[in-house]
PDB file of C-alpha atoms in Angstrom:
ATOM      1  CA  MET A   1      86.513  85.709  55.831  1.00  0.00           C
ATOM      2  CA  PRO A   2      87.964  84.796  59.244  1.00  0.00           C
ATOM      3  CA  THR A   3      85.833  82.972  61.781  1.00  0.00           C
ATOM      4  CA  ALA A   4      85.058  84.337  65.235  1.00  0.00           C
ATOM      5  CA  SER A   5      87.486  81.889  66.831  1.00  0.00           C
ATOM      6  CA  GLU A   6      90.264  83.003  64.476  1.00  0.00           C
ATOM      7  CA  VAL A   7      89.629  86.647  65.342  1.00  0.00           C
ATOM      8  CA  LYS A   8      89.623  85.812  69.050  1.00  0.00           C
ATOM      9  CA  ALA A   9      92.901  83.899  68.668  1.00  0.00           C
ATOM     10  CA  LEU A  10      94.481  86.855  66.849  1.00  0.00           C
ATOM     11  CA  TYR A  11      93.265  89.227  69.573  1.00  0.00           C
ATOM     12  CA  LYS A  12      94.776  87.037  72.286  1.00  0.00           C
ATOM     13  CA  ALA A  13      98.011  86.785  70.309  1.00  0.00           C
ATOM     14  CA  PHE A  14      98.218  90.591  70.294  1.00  0.00           C
ATOM     15  CA  LEU A  15      97.722  90.726  74.053  1.00  0.00           C
ATOM     16  CA  ARG A  16     100.335  88.005  74.619  1.00  0.00           C
ATOM     17  CA  GLU A  17     102.786  89.733  72.314  1.00  0.00           C
ATOM     18  CA  GLY A  18     102.274  92.984  74.183  1.00  0.00           C
ATOM     19  CA  LYS A  19     103.491  91.283  77.354  1.00  0.00           C
ATOM     20  CA  ASN A  20     106.820  90.493  75.679  1.00  0.00           C
ATOM     21  CA  PHE A  21     107.947  94.131  75.657  1.00  0.00           C
ATOM     22  CA  SER A  22     110.268  95.048  78.492  1.00  0.00           C
ATOM     23  CA  ASN A  23     109.370  98.742  78.299  1.00  0.00           C
ATOM     24  CA  TYR A  24     106.206  99.530  80.260  1.00  0.00           C
ATOM     25  CA  ASN A  25     105.032 102.283  77.904  1.00  0.00           C
ATOM     26  CA  VAL A  26     105.390 100.190  74.761  1.00  0.00           C
ATOM     27  CA  ARG A  27     103.852  97.142  76.443  1.00  0.00           C
ATOM     28  CA  GLU A  28     100.786  99.081  77.539  1.00  0.00           C
ATOM     29  CA  PHE A  29     100.509 100.833  74.166  1.00  0.00           C
ATOM     30  CA  VAL A  30     100.474  97.564  72.202  1.00  0.00           C
ATOM     31  CA  GLN A  31      97.858  96.019  74.479  1.00  0.00           C
ATOM     32  CA  ARG A  32      95.700  99.158  74.545  1.00  0.00           C
ATOM     33  CA  LYS A  33      95.894  99.573  70.759  1.00  0.00           C
ATOM     34  CA  ALA A  34      94.831  95.948  70.249  1.00  0.00           C
ATOM     35  CA  LYS A  35      91.845  96.384  72.540  1.00  0.00           C
ATOM     36  CA  VAL A  36      90.735  99.632  70.933  1.00  0.00           C
ATOM     37  CA  ASP A  37      91.192  98.420  67.355  1.00  0.00           C
ATOM     38  CA  PHE A  38      89.433  95.097  67.841  1.00  0.00           C
ATOM     39  CA  ARG A  39      86.532  96.641  69.760  1.00  0.00           C
ATOM     40  CA  SER A  40      86.045  99.456  67.272  1.00  0.00           C
ATOM     41  CA  ASN A  41      85.837  96.992  64.377  1.00  0.00           C
ATOM     42  CA  ALA A  42      83.749  94.344  66.152  1.00  0.00           C
ATOM     43  CA  ALA A  43      80.500  95.385  64.447  1.00  0.00           C
ATOM     44  CA  GLU A  44      81.941  95.397  60.930  1.00  0.00           C
ATOM     45  CA  THR A  45      79.952  93.126  58.586  1.00  0.00           C
ATOM     46  CA  ASP A  46      81.216  94.007  55.099  1.00  0.00           C
ATOM     47  CA  LYS A  47      83.270  91.005  53.936  1.00  0.00           C
ATOM     48  CA  ALA A  48      85.776  93.071  51.945  1.00  0.00           C
ATOM     49  CA  VAL A  49      86.423  95.395  54.878  1.00  0.00           C
ATOM     50  CA  VAL A  50      86.684  92.473  57.314  1.00  0.00           C
ATOM     51  CA  ASN A  51      89.225  90.751  55.071  1.00  0.00           C
ATOM     52  CA  THR A  52      91.239  93.964  54.799  1.00  0.00           C
ATOM     53  CA  LEU A  53      91.168  94.440  58.571  1.00  0.00           C
ATOM     54  CA  TRP A  54      92.152  90.786  59.081  1.00  0.00           C
ATOM     55  CA  THR A  55      95.134  91.089  56.744  1.00  0.00           C
ATOM     56  CA  GLN A  56      96.249  94.355  58.335  1.00  0.00           C
ATOM     57  CA  ALA A  57      95.935  92.907  61.855  1.00  0.00           C
ATOM     58  CA  LYS A  58      98.098  89.925  60.930  1.00  0.00           C
ATOM     59  CA  LEU A  59     100.733  92.264  59.487  1.00  0.00           C
ATOM     60  CA  ASP A  60     100.594  94.426  62.620  1.00  0.00           C
ATOM     61  CA  LEU A  61     101.083  91.342  64.784  1.00  0.00           C
ATOM     62  CA  GLU A  62     104.213  90.436  62.837  1.00  0.00           C
ATOM     63  CA  VAL A  63     105.511  93.991  63.319  1.00  0.00           C
ATOM     64  CA  ALA A  64     104.843  93.731  67.058  1.00  0.00           C
ATOM     65  CA  ARG A  65     106.710  90.424  67.186  1.00  0.00           C
ATOM     66  CA  ARG A  66     109.723  91.894  65.411  1.00  0.00           C
ATOM     67  CA  GLN A  67     109.698  94.970  67.619  1.00  0.00           C
ATOM     68  CA  ALA A  68     109.523  92.836  70.765  1.00  0.00           C
ATOM     69  CA  LEU A  69     112.608  90.990  69.570  1.00  0.00           C
ATOM     70  CA  VAL A  70     114.444  94.245  68.857  1.00  0.00           C
ATOM     71  CA  TYR A  71     113.481  95.647  72.259  1.00  0.00           C
ATOM     72  CA  SER A  72     114.696  92.477  73.965  1.00  0.00           C
ATOM     73  CA  LEU A  73     118.071  92.756  72.216  1.00  0.00           C
ATOM     74  CA  TYR A  74     118.695  96.498  72.443  1.00  0.00           C
ATOM     75  CA  GLY A  75     116.251  97.862  74.993  1.00  0.00           C
ATOM     76  CA  SER A  76     117.175  99.161  78.409  1.00  0.00           C
ATOM     77  CA  LYS A  77     117.348  96.569  81.157  1.00  0.00           C
ATOM     78  CA  GLN A  78     116.344  99.162  83.740  1.00  0.00           C
ATOM     79  CA  LYS A  79     112.785  98.728  84.922  1.00  0.00           C
ATOM     80  CA  SER A  80     110.257 101.500  84.732  1.00  0.00           C
ATOM     81  CA  VAL A  81     108.837 102.945  87.920  1.00  0.00           C
ATOM     82  CA  MET A  82     105.525 101.386  86.877  1.00  0.00           C
ATOM     83  CA  ASP A  83     107.090  97.901  86.899  1.00  0.00           C
ATOM     84  CA  ILE A  84     108.364  98.079  90.473  1.00  0.00           C
ATOM     85  CA  PRO A  85     105.889  96.780  93.068  1.00  0.00           C
ATOM     86  CA  MET A  86     104.742  99.564  95.394  1.00  0.00           C
ATOM     87  CA  VAL A  87     105.755  97.596  98.498  1.00  0.00           C
ATOM     88  CA  LYS A  88     109.415  97.702  97.443  1.00  0.00           C
ATOM     89  CA  VAL A  89     109.224 101.437  96.800  1.00  0.00           C
ATOM     90  CA  LEU A  90     107.762 102.093 100.235  1.00  0.00           C
ATOM     91  CA  GLN A  91     110.354  99.854 101.903  1.00  0.00           C
ATOM     92  CA  LYS A  92     113.166 101.684 100.113  1.00  0.00           C
ATOM     93  CA  GLN A  93     111.740 105.047 101.146  1.00  0.00           C
ATOM     94  CA  SER A  94     111.473 103.978 104.772  1.00  0.00           C
ATOM     95  CA  GLU A  95     115.079 102.706 104.723  1.00  0.00           C
ATOM     96  CA  ASP A  96     116.334 105.980 103.258  1.00  0.00           C
ATOM     97  CA  ALA A  97     114.315 108.247 105.533  1.00  0.00           C
ATOM     98  CA  PRO A  98     116.202 109.724 108.504  1.00  0.00           C
ATOM     99  CA  TYR A  99     115.008 108.621 111.906  1.00  0.00           C
ATOM    100  CA  THR A 100     113.419 111.309 113.950  1.00  0.00           C
ATOM    101  CA  ASN A 101     113.110 111.107 117.691  1.00  0.00           C
ATOM    102  CA  ALA A 102     110.239 113.186 118.796  1.00  0.00           C
TER     103      ALA A 102
END
């Protein structure tokens, strides 16, 4: 049965791995799924179930790592609108807007 520190380390590894995705939607999905899954199973006390969840979480982390690698090799280099700081968007809009003399 994993210790609390091992579970915490696995949780943090999921969050770190989520940051490696270049696609905003996938990045947020991986992080959100980790948070929801770990919080929903936090109260589990049955040793067999905990061991099953632990094994499945480690496998899911490996899948996330492989997918992050695939996304880095073949994913789009174009940033999502959600990745662009709002200041740059507003500056671009003000540069593109026609000047009006009232």
